[in-house]
Amino acid sequence: MGMATAFLRHLNDIGPELRTYQDGILIELAFDRTIGTEQVSTSVLLDTADDLTTRLRTQTTQALLLASKIHAFDAHAPSRIAEMMSIHGYFKSHRLSHPLNAYSTALFISRLSPQDAVLDRTIQLYTRLKKQHRFIVTPLLTSFIYFHAATRGEIDELATQIETVYQRLKRRFGRAQQTYIVALLFALLPENDWDRYIVQLETSRKLHRKHHVTLSFHGMLALLGNPSEHASSLEQMADDLRQDLHFKYRKDLIYLTAIRLYLSQQTILQQLFPSSILPPDGTGIPFLLFPVDLTDTSHATDGGIDGGFDGGGDGGGGE
């Protein structure tokens, strides 16, 4: 069964069970079921969402999305929630309430079994980078900052490397938070490869311009190699999704969903980066896709990449 076929099956299965939710929410839940390693009934998912709504004092829809991502990869949700809450509390204790207190970020980082020293380095690097760019506010950025903190190197050296990539990207793509996300991504790779990936980033953006894909997704597509070699597969997957009625009023999600499904199958992403930032237990979580899923849920909440389903809208802005 192809990825698009599996996704559509899940989408049509949960539709009748959660008919009160908008199509964007159903699409996100179906995505989690498709890429996840665990499966739970809708009743269990809703029970977890109810618990999170009360515990986190968040909106029901936001809690449902978070519960979905917990159950997608965890056989024992209470343990994962406890670890997520612990990391959330650690960041909150350092008064970095936004975005380091975002539960989505805490969930993702908890899957990497972080040591206290790495968490401390994350805060140090975050603080260092924030001095240069005040727009560093989203959970997605913090997830990538954690990746850098988990590698070797002095904080100032890591910050300089990130800034070097950002300045190269800014000349071509402008001063924006999306540009900085790609800089955090590319800075994890050897410097000799930066120019090649930047060229592939430009190619991907030109190739898929009509679909209005955000730059961070083009950044991940650029890591796969020549974007032209993947274009036909992406177009075919988008065509398969386009036939489903759940996309009738969310045509903006067709190509985005196709890209996300396609990226989840690409094992090359796990081969490019240092082993120190990979999940330690080999759970098979689609590498680099998870932090994007957790924060770029604008298709589900209309909150945009700056808000994500944790709420808030403090993103964007200048330096």
Coordinates of N, CA, C and O in Angstrom, one line a residue, residues 6 8 10 14 18 43 55 78 86 98 105 129 132 153 158 167 169 177 186 208 236 238 241 262 275:
A6 N -2.5 4.8 2.1 CA -2.7 4.5 3.6 C -3.2 5.8 4.3 O -4.1 5.7 5.2
L8 N -5.1 8.2 3.0 CA -6.5 8.4 2.7 C -7.4 7.4 3.4 O -8.5 7.7 3.8
H10 N -6.8 6.1 6.4 CA -6.9 6.6 7.8 C -7.8 7.9 7.9 O -8.6 8.0 8.8
I14 N -11.3 8.0 10.2 CA -11.6 8.9 11.4 C -12.6 9.9 11.1 O -13.2 10.5 12.1
L18 N -15.0 11.6 14.1 CA -14.7 12.9 14.6 C -15.3 13.9 13.7 O -14.7 14.9 13.3
S43 N -11.5 6.7 21.0 CA -11.9 6.9 22.3 C -10.7 7.2 23.2 O -10.8 8.0 24.1
R55 N -5.1 19.5 32.2 CA -3.7 19.6 32.8 C -3.0 20.8 32.3 O -2.3 21.5 33.0
P78 N 1.1 7.9 29.4 CA 1.4 8.6 30.6 C 2.9 8.8 30.9 O 3.3 9.9 31.4
S86 N 8.1 17.3 32.5 CA 9.4 17.5 33.2 C 10.2 18.5 32.4 O 10.8 19.5 33.0
H98 N 8.4 31.6 26.5 CA 7.9 31.5 25.1 C 9.2 31.6 24.2 O 9.9 32.6 24.2
T105 N 7.4 21.4 21.8 CA 8.8 21.3 21.9 C 9.3 20.4 22.9 O 10.2 19.5 22.7
L129 N 21.7 33.3 20.7 CA 21.1 33.6 19.4 C 20.1 34.7 19.5 O 20.0 35.6 18.6
Q132 N 21.0 38.3 18.9 CA 21.2 38.8 17.5 C 19.9 38.9 16.8 O 19.8 39.8 15.9
G153 N 31.2 21.5 20.5 CA 31.5 22.8 20.1 C 31.1 23.8 21.2 O 30.1 23.6 21.9
L158 N 29.2 27.7 17.8 CA 27.9 27.2 17.2 C 27.1 28.4 16.7 O 26.6 28.3 15.6
Q167 N 23.4 34.4 7.1 CA 23.8 35.6 6.2 C 23.8 35.2 4.8 O 23.4 36.0 3.9
L169 N 22.1 32.8 3.3 CA 20.7 32.6 2.9 C 19.9 33.9 2.8 O 19.1 34.1 1.9
Q177 N 11.9 34.7 9.4 CA 12.1 33.6 10.3 C 12.2 32.3 9.6 O 13.0 31.4 10.0
F186 N 20.6 23.8 7.9 CA 21.8 23.6 7.1 C 23.1 23.7 7.9 O 24.1 23.0 7.6
H208 N 8.4 24.4 -7.3 CA 7.1 24.2 -6.6 C 6.5 25.6 -6.2 O 5.7 25.7 -5.3
Q236 N 2.4 13.2 -8.2 CA 1.5 12.1 -8.3 C 0.8 11.9 -6.9 O -0.4 11.6 -6.8
A238 N 0.2 14.2 -4.7 CA -0.7 15.3 -4.6 C -2.0 15.0 -5.4 O -3.1 15.3 -5.0
L241 N -4.2 12.7 -3.5 CA -4.9 13.3 -2.4 C -6.0 14.2 -2.9 O -7.0 14.4 -2.2
Y262 N 5.8 12.4 1.8 CA 7.0 12.0 1.1 C 8.2 12.1 1.9 O 9.1 11.2 1.9
S275 N 25.0 11.6 14.8 CA 24.3 10.6 15.6 C 23.8 11.1 16.9 O 22.9 10.6 17.5

